Amino acid sequence: MKFSLQLITALGLLLSSLPLAAQSYTIGNFEYQNFANSYPSPYGGFREGMRAQFLYRAAELTAAGATQGNITGLSFNVESVTNVGVHENYTIKLMLTAVNTLPPGGWESDPSIMTVYGPVDYTPFVGTNQHDFIMPFYWDGASNLIVEICHSPTQSQGNSATNNAIVQLDSVTGFNCSRTYAVNGSTAQTVCDYTGSAEDGIRIRRPVINFDFCYPPVDLQVDAVTSITAGLSWSPPLVGSPAGYDWSFGLEGYVPGSAGIEIAGGSTTTPEASLIGLSGLTIYSFWVRSDCGPGYSRWAGPINFTTDPSCDDLFSDTGGPVSGYGTDEDYVKVLCPDEADNAISMSFFVPISIGAGDTLKLYNGNDTDAPLFAAISGTYGFGALPGPFKVTTASGCITAHFTSDEINGGGETGWIASLNCDPLPVDECYEVLQLDTANLGYTTVDLSWLDMFGADNYEYELIQLPATILHQDAAFTGTFINFNDLEDGTDYQFSVRTNCSNGENSNWVTILFSTPVNCNGPFIQCNQNNLVIAEQTGKWDILDCGISNPGREQFFRFVAPNTRSYNLEVISATGGYVSYLYKDASDGCNEDNWHCIDDFNIPGTSDLPPIPGSTLQAGKLYYILCDPQTIASVTQTFSIKECAPPTNDSPLDAIEIIVNTPCDENIYSNFGAGLDPDEPDPDVDDTDGLIGRWQDAADETVWFKFVAPASGTVTIFTNPQGSYLP
């Protein structure tokens, strides 16, 4: 194993830090407030300079729900700012302390004291006055906390005394929790260093305060590791609303800001990070913290992980060189080169012993798409070792998948292999693998292949068979392409080869595919002239007309307007015979159940359907197939004729009936009737008052009409009289 500090590219949504909502805890109850000229107040403008210390006990923070962590800000609640001016050099410091009360006559100091805000010129306002820290302050969860506030006038721009801001104060605490010294004049310029015993204000009252905490993520884990990559994830802090994280990693032992060297770091809005460009068989330390914007938590970590073997390393089973592997193992190792522009190869150099039911599978690439060796199982001695196995895909990686069953047969010592890395040979260029089609439709297809090692780009061409080039590109930079201008029912050939970085070209790899036949041709109507133009070879050879039809199919759709027999008339024809067939569209777009109408090479007419007495059903969709008997060019024009309603089906003078309303009037038919000399002739005189007039040619039918409801079933009930009623 060798290590070289590489340019590390780290993935995982590398964005600028976004705010993470800090968790706020309030210490104190609003039961009192100061006056414009009284103390304590964190905004003591009544005198030009002020130094104050406020004590908040650990037990109070714990009772409020706070736990150890970084404090990123604090705030005070202001009730009034009448005649309150600017506070020059306003500064906030925090320190940890063991004292439980502020004794009189002195000021607290501790090595932990830290300036967290200012100095700035600050003017308080009514409401919550938020002070975000320039650096987080760590509270250990056990120590008491002192907040020190100071402001002092600048000598050249001294601010005159105004009023104190009136703020919310806590109830009487029962211990000395406040200390204030305020002064005017030149002494005010050095008030922040004052250590005397003089004091102002009420010692057992202090401002109500809000502390903002930022907590670290939890449950760090390694999700996936290869020779050169790692995926890590974590869970949001137990309190707070995660929206951003910073992460960092280095070699084993690395601690951000204190030990080792950072290899890479970044920011993410999701609880995960992906690292690439790592070195094989190397231990790394990974850290992550919450970004609460402003401020951040402490670092969580380290979580250490070891990358898989890489160039010049050994790859063995889990037992290593001296022991056998275990039972019920199932794992995948992605072994990749940690040297740029190299591909890995694997060679077994000691006998292999893998028990029955246990298998080692090898794949060409960083996934399991392209097998290199189906399964290594059993015993292989010297001279019979499989391999070596060489990678040809762009990743340069070998993927190994090992499984063992629950039985240990003894003597299952596993394997040891060496991993070697080499650049692309100067005289070699690898042909593409896994060329395949997807989403094949009437006019579209997707084609893809694996990216190959050493490829600069690819050359491809799409041919409509037998020899028409539709698309070609001599330097295509992808491995996926979509064509959406194809023809249905057509044969195609797609070929692709690799153009390599060494100037060589691979062999062509070819795939044949056919678009499906599409029966959904244009709709046609009666007495409409329809043009048939076809050439080349078709996909089907329907023999229902008693002869082969190898030409390219052309389809039309026809909805029968009436239940009757029609005529199909070929008006013009050139170039050879065309067989005309039809089928019920509900039978599907396939080669089955077609019915021959006739074939034509000159104008002519045939019945549709061709069987005497047969009819097409009104309202039903039919496919009309025009199938040439030659692959040469043919042109014909046809039309469907005789489309009028049958004479006996003409519903003239239909009697209107209403759904759900009885028809009580007498209805008569003259089936078998003669002419009574005492009655008027019904064809010329309707004075007899009978309902149900009819035509001479329909003298056996009485028509009714009604409006059907929007949905459902209509049932007709009759109360017939007469021997001829159905």
XYZ file of C-alpha atoms in Angstrom:
726
model
C 0.000 0.000 0.000
C 1.246 3.461 -0.791
C -0.203 6.854 0.040
C 0.084 10.088 -1.832
C -1.787 13.232 -0.877
C -4.185 13.678 -3.765
C -6.554 16.369 -4.793
C -9.613 15.214 -2.878
C -12.975 15.992 -4.353
C -15.718 15.679 -1.798
C -19.327 15.334 -2.814
C -22.532 15.579 -0.835
C -24.239 18.810 -1.878
C -21.372 21.235 -1.284
C -23.242 24.408 -0.540
C -22.506 27.466 1.528
C -23.542 26.968 5.110
C -27.254 27.391 5.661
C -28.822 28.267 9.026
C -29.543 25.599 11.548
C -32.054 26.779 14.118
C -30.231 27.001 17.461
C -32.025 25.840 20.600
C -32.863 28.704 22.965
C -33.218 28.405 26.762
C -34.568 31.185 28.997
C -33.172 31.677 32.511
C -35.321 33.724 34.879
C -38.923 34.851 35.140
C -40.065 38.348 34.215
C -41.311 39.667 37.561
C -39.530 42.992 37.866
C -37.827 45.707 35.823
C -35.302 48.443 36.480
C -35.830 52.165 36.116
C -34.180 54.550 33.687
C -31.664 55.488 36.391
C -31.346 52.197 38.286
C -29.368 48.969 37.963
C -28.955 46.161 37.044
C -29.440 46.595 33.319
C -27.302 45.175 30.519
C -27.739 48.548 28.760
C -26.648 51.043 31.424
C -26.531 54.338 29.577
C -27.452 56.433 32.627
C -23.712 56.838 33.123
C -21.107 56.991 30.400
C -19.342 53.777 31.364
C -20.486 50.536 33.026
C -19.090 47.139 33.974
C -21.513 44.403 35.115
C -21.372 40.693 35.931
C -24.439 38.424 36.073
C -24.316 34.903 37.523
C -26.433 32.041 36.150
C -26.120 28.719 37.916
C -25.624 25.385 36.143
C -28.675 23.968 37.908
C -30.800 26.713 36.354
C -29.556 25.948 32.855
C -30.117 22.241 33.397
C -33.632 22.843 34.726
C -34.387 24.868 31.595
C -33.367 21.863 29.467
C -29.856 22.889 28.433
C -27.064 20.342 28.207
C -23.368 20.796 27.596
C -22.619 22.376 24.266
C -21.696 25.513 22.399
C -23.486 28.745 23.260
C -23.719 30.763 20.046
C -25.614 33.820 21.245
C -27.699 35.419 23.952
C -30.422 38.025 24.181
C -32.128 40.372 26.655
C -35.744 41.549 26.599
C -36.073 45.356 26.581
C -39.296 47.054 27.700
C -38.423 50.743 27.132
C -35.629 52.823 25.547
C -36.852 56.351 26.278
C -33.904 58.749 25.942
C -31.477 55.820 25.647
C -28.461 56.545 23.468
C -25.634 54.610 21.900
C -23.443 52.373 24.069
C -19.889 52.754 22.816
C -17.453 49.827 22.850
C -20.218 47.502 23.996
C -18.630 44.147 24.873
C -19.914 40.811 26.197
C -17.673 38.198 27.831
C -18.499 34.748 29.211
C -16.659 32.636 31.747
C -17.161 29.425 33.693
C -17.029 29.604 37.477
C -17.425 27.480 40.564
C -18.831 30.284 42.722
C -22.527 30.060 43.612
C -22.851 33.712 44.600
C -21.027 36.930 43.727
C -19.306 38.030 46.944
C -19.118 41.774 47.630
C -15.945 43.704 47.135
C -14.483 41.887 44.144
C -14.839 40.882 40.482
C -14.746 37.336 39.177
C -12.093 36.186 36.736
C -11.285 32.798 35.220
C -8.941 31.466 32.505
C -12.037 30.443 30.566
C -13.138 34.062 30.098
C -13.780 34.818 26.428
C -14.925 37.874 24.544
C -17.900 36.650 22.526
C -19.400 39.935 21.319
C -17.941 43.337 20.457
C -16.566 45.781 21.067
C -19.189 47.579 18.966
C -21.279 50.716 19.264
C -24.705 49.401 20.172
C -28.081 51.089 20.628
C -30.716 48.931 22.337
C -34.313 48.820 21.119
C -37.646 47.630 22.488
C -38.006 43.875 22.137
C -35.547 41.015 22.081
C -32.003 42.314 21.656
C -30.052 39.456 20.099
C -26.270 39.251 20.337
C -24.769 36.584 18.063
C -21.301 35.552 19.179
C -18.201 36.020 17.087
C -17.040 32.636 18.439
C -19.092 29.960 20.217
C -18.541 29.519 23.940
C -18.539 25.979 25.314
C -20.549 25.305 28.459
C -19.448 22.086 30.120
C -22.843 21.285 31.630
C -21.574 21.486 35.226
C -20.018 24.899 35.820
C -21.896 28.060 36.671
C -21.838 30.802 34.051
C -20.939 34.479 34.407
C -21.979 36.985 31.760
C -19.876 40.142 31.887
C -20.982 43.289 30.046
C -19.008 46.471 29.645
C -19.273 49.677 27.649
C -17.004 52.727 27.797
C -16.889 56.058 25.977
C -14.248 56.786 23.363
C -12.090 59.691 24.473
C -12.391 61.660 21.243
C -16.053 60.831 20.679
C -17.353 60.406 24.175
C -21.064 59.851 24.465
C -22.949 61.803 27.061
C -24.854 59.903 29.686
C -28.490 59.240 28.779
C -30.838 56.683 30.389
C -30.678 53.007 31.147
C -32.743 50.735 28.946
C -35.551 49.241 31.018
C -35.268 45.459 30.772
C -37.009 42.409 32.151
C -35.487 41.358 35.475
C -35.713 38.069 37.305
C -37.476 37.586 40.600
C -35.424 37.778 43.770
C -32.987 34.890 43.437
C -31.963 34.480 47.068
C -28.272 34.798 46.187
C -25.996 37.543 44.940
C -26.368 37.203 41.178
C -25.540 40.722 40.009
C -22.688 43.209 40.321
C -22.559 46.629 38.562
C -20.215 49.613 38.569
C -21.167 52.710 36.536
C -19.297 55.997 36.271
C -19.066 59.271 34.320
C -16.106 61.324 33.264
C -12.618 60.237 32.360
C -12.824 57.231 34.663
C -15.508 55.830 32.398
C -12.914 55.257 29.683
C -11.225 52.548 31.762
C -14.285 51.145 33.493
C -13.897 47.743 31.807
C -10.710 47.222 33.825
C -12.224 48.358 37.111
C -11.569 45.976 40.030
C -12.613 48.162 42.942
C -15.297 47.411 45.483
C -17.784 50.149 44.603
C -21.070 48.796 43.265
C -24.460 49.945 41.987
C -27.823 48.254 41.764
C -29.669 45.418 43.433
C -27.386 42.405 43.913
C -30.140 39.796 44.155
C -31.728 40.712 40.815
C -30.405 40.110 37.315
C -31.726 40.364 33.743
C -33.845 37.605 32.287
C -31.556 36.044 29.668
C -31.970 33.748 26.644
C -29.034 31.467 25.769
C -28.770 29.989 22.260
C -27.166 26.531 22.089
C -25.949 24.702 19.011
C -25.642 20.936 19.466
C -23.613 18.472 17.387
C -25.032 15.715 15.174
C -25.313 12.188 16.573
C -25.115 8.587 15.355
C -22.261 8.964 12.886
C -21.886 5.906 10.683
C -20.032 4.673 7.622
C -22.494 3.560 4.947
C -20.232 2.381 2.128
C -16.489 2.144 1.543
C -14.462 1.261 -1.556
C -10.758 1.619 -2.264
C -11.127 5.290 -3.131
C -14.569 6.386 -1.888
C -16.575 6.470 1.306
C -20.132 7.413 2.158
C -20.928 8.654 5.652
C -24.111 9.784 7.349
C -25.349 11.022 10.697
C -28.514 12.021 12.501
C -29.560 15.570 13.423
C -28.885 16.768 16.967
C -31.393 15.665 19.549
C -32.640 19.259 19.860
C -32.704 21.935 17.199
C -33.815 21.835 13.577
C -30.989 20.684 11.287
C -30.480 22.678 8.133
C -26.727 22.724 7.704
C -23.550 20.892 8.629
C -19.784 21.310 8.251
C -17.600 18.225 7.882
C -13.896 17.550 7.755
C -11.597 14.550 7.521
C -7.930 13.588 7.566
C -5.716 10.630 8.248
C -6.207 8.556 11.394
C -5.729 10.723 14.480
C -6.841 13.931 12.795
C -8.748 16.380 15.031
C -10.025 19.612 13.429
C -7.975 22.560 14.560
C -5.722 20.634 16.928
C -4.121 17.515 15.449
C -3.158 16.342 11.998
C -3.849 17.901 8.618
C -7.256 18.312 7.039
C -7.447 16.511 3.702
C -10.811 17.982 2.748
C -13.912 19.532 4.237
C -17.200 20.924 3.114
C -20.734 21.951 3.945
C -24.018 20.206 3.260
C -27.700 20.707 3.940
C -28.339 16.959 4.220
C -27.003 14.583 6.907
C -24.574 12.807 4.607
C -21.290 13.227 2.775
C -19.548 11.327 -0.012
C -15.770 11.320 -0.221
C -13.836 10.369 -3.357
C -10.187 10.328 -4.341
C -9.089 8.366 -1.259
C -6.152 5.956 -1.079
C -6.452 2.208 -0.683
C -5.944 0.444 2.668
C -5.803 3.752 4.535
C -7.440 4.716 7.837
C -9.253 8.061 7.883
C -10.871 10.090 10.675
C -14.114 11.921 9.863
C -15.752 14.747 11.871
C -18.988 16.718 11.494
C -20.644 19.626 13.307
C -23.932 21.513 13.127
C -23.947 24.940 11.526
C -26.450 27.098 13.398
C -25.786 30.253 11.406
C -24.439 32.163 13.182
C -22.302 29.852 15.226
C -21.748 26.146 15.185
C -21.641 23.158 17.496
C -18.635 21.242 18.701
C -17.261 18.641 16.329
C -18.787 15.168 16.561
C -16.379 12.323 15.928
C -14.108 10.895 15.043
C -15.550 7.999 13.146
C -12.688 6.042 11.646
C -12.898 3.898 8.523
C -10.441 1.907 6.434
C -10.608 1.895 2.656
C -10.462 -1.355 0.685
C -7.266 -2.550 -1.030
C -6.012 -0.824 -4.165
C -2.900 -0.715 -6.345
C -0.091 -3.057 -5.178
C -2.180 -4.326 -2.249
C -3.360 -7.840 -1.422
C -7.026 -8.769 -1.500
C -8.087 -11.770 0.555
C -11.103 -13.273 2.262
C -12.100 -12.098 5.750
C -9.797 -14.657 7.361
C -6.738 -13.037 5.843
C -3.630 -14.954 4.815
C -3.644 -17.309 7.822
C -7.295 -18.162 8.543
C -10.392 -19.240 6.664
C -13.499 -17.196 6.106
C -16.678 -17.499 8.179
C -20.168 -18.812 7.544
C -23.161 -16.771 6.343
C -21.007 -14.061 4.817
C -22.408 -11.825 2.104
C -20.494 -8.706 1.125
C -19.419 -6.646 -1.862
C -16.005 -5.031 -2.253
C -15.359 -2.400 -4.916
C -11.617 -2.415 -5.588
C -10.501 0.689 -7.472
C -7.149 2.195 -8.496
C -5.839 4.985 -6.297
C -3.569 6.137 -9.118
C -4.983 8.437 -11.779
C -5.617 7.061 -15.286
C -5.020 3.470 -14.211
C -7.156 0.347 -14.276
C -6.907 -2.467 -11.764
C -6.253 -6.136 -12.446
C -6.488 -9.108 -10.085
C -4.244 -12.176 -10.008
C -4.569 -15.152 -7.665
C -1.147 -16.507 -6.682
C -1.814 -19.169 -4.018
C -4.212 -22.119 -4.182
C -7.888 -21.229 -3.779
C -10.196 -23.223 -1.534
C -13.838 -22.115 -1.548
C -16.346 -24.617 -0.191
C -19.394 -26.000 -1.952
C -22.237 -23.504 -1.692
C -19.803 -20.590 -1.348
C -19.001 -18.348 -4.319
C -16.778 -15.436 -5.270
C -18.069 -13.458 -8.262
C -16.080 -10.786 -10.088
C -17.449 -7.890 -12.158
C -15.956 -5.472 -14.672
C -16.482 -2.036 -13.123
C -17.703 -0.449 -9.911
C -21.042 -2.281 -9.925
C -22.431 -5.718 -10.760
C -23.590 -4.979 -14.314
C -20.792 -6.630 -16.322
C -19.540 -10.046 -15.109
C -15.837 -10.857 -15.388
C -16.139 -14.336 -13.902
C -19.462 -15.965 -13.136
C -18.440 -17.798 -9.957
C -15.239 -19.031 -8.353
C -16.049 -22.034 -6.183
C -14.129 -25.152 -5.244
C -10.397 -25.809 -5.112
C -7.867 -24.413 -7.583
C -4.232 -25.474 -7.330
C -1.097 -24.034 -8.858
C -1.341 -24.085 -12.622
C -5.137 -23.999 -12.521
C -5.751 -20.639 -10.895
C -8.398 -18.528 -12.675
C -7.460 -15.178 -14.124
C -5.799 -12.825 -14.234
C -8.821 -10.542 -14.472
C -8.444 -7.185 -16.167
C -10.807 -4.234 -15.997
C -11.860 -2.474 -19.204
C -14.585 -0.084 -17.965
C -14.030 3.601 -17.231
C -13.982 3.329 -13.441
C -10.964 1.024 -13.589
C -12.501 -0.951 -10.706
C -13.171 -4.628 -10.039
C -16.230 -5.488 -7.954
C -16.054 -8.673 -5.885
C -19.162 -10.288 -4.366
C -18.615 -13.127 -1.910
C -21.245 -15.303 -0.242
C -20.871 -18.297 2.053
C -23.532 -20.628 3.383
C -24.146 -21.712 6.974
C -21.952 -24.812 6.681
C -18.227 -24.844 7.415
C -16.893 -27.877 5.609
C -13.348 -27.496 6.911
C -10.335 -26.574 4.849
C -12.096 -23.542 3.386
C -9.012 -21.362 3.410
C -10.333 -18.823 0.913
C -8.072 -16.885 -1.420
C -5.300 -14.323 -1.699
C -4.968 -12.146 -4.787
C -2.651 -9.325 -5.770
C -4.002 -6.096 -7.211
C -2.011 -4.321 -9.900
C -2.694 -1.055 -11.685
C -1.683 -0.059 -15.190
C -2.516 2.736 -17.631
C -4.177 2.061 -20.966
C -1.768 0.180 -23.255
C -0.563 2.287 -26.158
C -1.926 -0.107 -28.768
C -5.228 -1.121 -27.179
C -8.729 0.325 -27.136
C -11.607 -1.509 -25.460
C -14.903 -2.052 -27.238
C -18.035 -1.029 -25.372
C -19.894 -3.385 -23.063
C -23.573 -3.754 -22.191
C -24.898 -2.048 -25.325
C -28.662 -2.261 -24.948
C -31.989 -0.661 -25.825
C -34.707 0.599 -23.500
C -38.082 2.317 -23.774
C -38.577 1.092 -27.331
C -41.690 2.676 -28.827
C -43.268 3.293 -32.215
C -40.945 6.213 -32.950
C -38.480 6.330 -30.026
C -35.688 4.290 -28.463
C -33.038 4.783 -25.769
C -29.583 3.251 -26.266
C -26.846 3.009 -23.648
C -23.541 1.296 -22.968
C -20.871 1.200 -20.284
C -18.247 3.911 -20.275
C -14.931 2.289 -21.161
C -11.475 2.748 -19.665
C -9.327 5.105 -21.708
C -12.240 6.439 -23.763
C -12.076 10.021 -24.988
C -15.430 9.723 -26.770
C -17.432 7.376 -28.981
C -18.389 7.097 -32.641
C -21.837 5.807 -33.521
C -24.217 5.441 -36.442
C -27.890 4.523 -36.680
C -28.990 2.744 -39.864
C -32.506 2.050 -41.060
C -32.101 -1.316 -42.665
C -31.029 -2.260 -45.146
C -28.608 0.656 -45.617
C -30.021 4.130 -44.893
C -27.864 6.101 -42.412
C -30.156 8.223 -40.254
C -27.792 9.550 -37.564
C -24.054 9.475 -36.939
C -21.529 11.207 -34.689
C -17.764 10.718 -34.833
C -17.059 12.138 -31.344
C -20.044 11.579 -29.052
C -19.135 12.314 -25.419
C -21.903 10.411 -23.627
C -22.960 6.803 -23.091
C -26.707 7.378 -23.485
C -28.666 8.605 -26.476
C -32.335 8.920 -27.401
C -33.749 8.842 -30.928
C -37.328 10.072 -31.359
C -37.732 10.277 -35.128
C -38.048 6.581 -35.984
C -40.794 4.859 -37.971
C -43.004 2.176 -36.534
C -42.625 -1.398 -37.734
C -39.089 -0.801 -38.976
C -35.753 -2.614 -38.542
C -32.740 -0.636 -37.347
C -29.059 -1.227 -36.668
C -27.058 0.804 -34.133
C -23.263 0.535 -34.017
C -20.795 2.196 -31.641
C -17.054 2.071 -31.081
C -14.619 3.627 -28.607
C -12.232 6.448 -29.518
C -9.396 6.095 -26.988
C -7.013 8.627 -25.481
C -4.041 6.831 -27.087
C -5.408 7.511 -30.574
C -6.686 3.984 -31.139
C -10.232 2.901 -32.010
C -12.001 -0.204 -30.756
C -13.977 -2.682 -32.813
C -17.563 -1.787 -33.628
C -20.280 -3.205 -31.383
C -23.690 -3.565 -33.045
C -27.232 -4.119 -31.863
C -30.330 -4.746 -34.013
C -33.785 -3.652 -32.954
C -37.221 -3.186 -34.488
C -39.862 -0.656 -33.606
C -43.274 -2.230 -32.971
C -46.004 -2.166 -35.598
C -48.515 0.613 -34.977
C -52.055 -0.146 -36.143
C -53.250 3.306 -35.103
C -53.162 4.780 -38.558
C -55.289 7.741 -39.650
C -59.068 7.585 -39.277
C -60.910 7.357 -42.568
C -64.527 8.104 -43.471
C -66.928 6.924 -46.116
C -66.353 8.198 -49.653
C -62.951 9.624 -48.657
C -59.989 8.929 -50.954
C -57.124 7.348 -48.996
C -53.568 7.171 -50.311
C -51.423 4.041 -49.846
C -47.692 4.561 -50.434
C -45.333 1.785 -49.338
C -41.948 0.296 -50.067
C -39.330 -1.795 -48.244
C -39.913 -4.916 -46.194
C -42.683 -5.098 -43.628
C -42.737 -6.790 -40.214
C -45.656 -9.137 -40.840
C -46.563 -11.534 -43.610
C -50.318 -12.066 -43.327
C -51.406 -14.971 -45.566
C -55.189 -14.633 -45.272
C -55.432 -13.554 -48.919
C -53.699 -16.787 -49.937
C -50.421 -15.175 -50.926
C -47.310 -13.801 -49.234
C -47.313 -10.087 -48.417
C -43.696 -9.156 -47.613
C -44.096 -5.406 -48.170
C -44.293 -2.680 -45.550
C -47.688 -2.522 -43.879
C -49.855 0.576 -43.869
C -52.814 0.919 -41.505
C -56.046 2.899 -41.403
C -58.824 3.032 -38.824
C -62.510 2.960 -39.717
C -65.543 3.323 -37.445
C -68.574 1.791 -39.154
C -71.348 4.401 -39.217
C -74.058 1.769 -39.767
C -74.529 -1.938 -39.392
C -74.289 -3.115 -42.966
C -72.046 -4.427 -45.726
C -69.770 -1.838 -47.436
C -67.780 -1.673 -50.657
C -63.997 -1.138 -50.744
C -63.128 0.460 -54.068
C -59.555 0.800 -55.351
C -59.606 3.922 -57.489
C -56.017 3.875 -58.778
C -53.101 1.447 -58.537
C -49.456 1.368 -59.649
C -46.477 -0.784 -58.760
C -47.896 -4.176 -57.866
C -50.526 -6.010 -55.872
C -51.697 -4.851 -52.445
C -53.708 -7.139 -50.180
C -56.492 -5.405 -48.246
C -57.500 -6.947 -44.898
C -59.588 -5.896 -41.934
C -60.087 -6.932 -38.290
C -62.022 -5.872 -35.221
C -59.700 -3.479 -33.342
C -60.625 -5.133 -30.048
C -58.640 -8.199 -31.218
C -55.432 -6.191 -30.812
C -52.649 -4.931 -33.018
C -51.026 -8.239 -33.941
C -50.805 -10.770 -36.757
C -53.889 -12.725 -35.705
C -57.547 -12.633 -36.834
C -57.132 -10.626 -40.034
C -59.756 -11.177 -42.742
C -58.934 -10.782 -46.421
C -61.085 -8.326 -48.381
C -59.286 -8.748 -51.714
C -56.027 -7.895 -53.459
C -55.666 -5.349 -56.254
C -53.121 -4.207 -58.781
C -55.703 -2.369 -60.889
C -58.834 -0.436 -59.911
C -61.688 -2.592 -58.679
C -64.313 -3.127 -56.000
C -64.945 -5.796 -53.320
C -67.453 -6.253 -50.556
C -66.462 -5.323 -47.009
C -66.874 -7.786 -45.323
C -66.297 -10.131 -48.258
C -68.671 -12.826 -46.929
C -72.191 -12.468 -48.366
C -74.674 -11.384 -45.733
C -71.965 -10.303 -43.271
C -71.931 -6.784 -41.866
C -69.706 -4.400 -39.970
C -71.261 -3.305 -36.693
C -72.263 0.322 -36.303
C -69.996 2.282 -33.918
C -67.285 -0.382 -33.833
C -63.635 0.399 -34.632
C -61.942 -1.656 -37.345
C -58.343 -1.781 -38.564
C -57.842 -1.701 -42.349
C -54.479 -3.219 -43.360
C -52.946 -2.471 -46.770
C -50.168 -5.056 -47.173
C -48.114 -4.988 -50.409
C -47.160 -8.259 -52.059
C -43.815 -6.716 -53.014
C -41.077 -4.784 -51.222
C -40.831 -2.456 -54.220
C -42.676 0.838 -54.304
C -46.461 0.683 -54.656
C -49.057 3.445 -54.764
C -52.818 3.006 -54.607
C -55.868 5.054 -53.744
C -58.945 3.473 -52.180
C -62.278 4.528 -50.740
C -65.049 2.905 -48.704
C -68.426 3.175 -50.447
C -72.096 2.263 -49.884
C -72.232 3.810 -46.446
C -75.847 5.043 -46.262
C -78.144 3.512 -43.619
C -80.018 0.406 -44.860
C -83.492 1.250 -46.149
C -85.239 -0.697 -43.414
C -83.154 1.068 -40.769
C -84.268 4.611 -41.510
C -86.054 5.759 -38.323
C -88.405 8.259 -39.916
C -91.537 9.175 -37.934
C -90.089 7.450 -34.842
C -92.375 7.565 -31.813
C -90.803 9.372 -28.862
C -90.901 7.647 -25.515
C -89.537 8.988 -22.222
C -87.422 6.920 -19.876
C -89.335 5.886 -16.713
C -92.630 7.114 -18.253
C -95.231 4.568 -19.514
C -96.199 4.734 -23.180
C -99.965 4.096 -22.853
C -101.052 4.733 -26.447
C -101.791 1.905 -28.871
C -99.037 1.240 -31.376
C -99.871 -0.594 -34.626
C -97.808 -2.332 -37.256
C -99.248 -3.357 -40.641
C -97.267 -6.566 -40.848
C -99.446 -8.843 -43.038
C -102.227 -6.243 -43.151
C -104.520 -5.641 -46.090
C -106.466 -2.575 -47.092
C -109.997 -2.307 -45.620
C -112.322 -0.481 -48.001
C -113.975 1.164 -45.017
C -110.706 2.652 -43.713
C -108.586 5.414 -45.237
C -105.446 4.431 -47.075
C -102.687 4.919 -44.432
C -100.156 5.870 -47.111
C -102.140 8.910 -48.164
C -104.513 9.666 -45.299
C -103.728 9.822 -41.583
C -107.212 10.892 -40.412
C -107.820 7.554 -38.717
C -105.776 8.805 -35.675
C -103.513 5.769 -35.496
C -99.983 6.324 -34.108
C -96.970 4.925 -35.918
C -96.735 5.938 -39.528
C -94.194 4.188 -41.724
C -92.722 4.086 -45.191
C -93.776 1.642 -47.854
C -90.358 -0.036 -47.800
C -90.441 -0.431 -44.021
C -93.939 -1.719 -43.598
C -92.925 -4.302 -41.035
C -91.190 -1.905 -38.602
C -92.373 0.665 -36.092
C -89.557 2.896 -34.738
C -89.281 4.387 -31.275
C -86.784 6.927 -30.011
C -85.727 8.022 -26.507
C -82.944 9.943 -24.795
C -80.742 7.624 -22.745
C -79.462 8.699 -19.314
C -75.796 9.644 -18.918
C -74.929 6.221 -17.544
C -76.473 2.951 -16.539
C -78.719 0.421 -18.280
C -82.083 0.967 -19.989
C -84.566 -1.931 -19.880
C -87.637 -1.923 -22.170
C -90.789 -3.588 -20.814
C -93.744 -4.389 -23.120
C -97.320 -5.489 -22.666
C -97.867 -6.886 -26.158
C -101.069 -7.852 -27.884
C -100.959 -9.606 -31.214
C -99.348 -12.716 -32.551
C -96.478 -11.005 -34.376
C -94.900 -9.063 -31.495
C -91.407 -10.212 -30.438
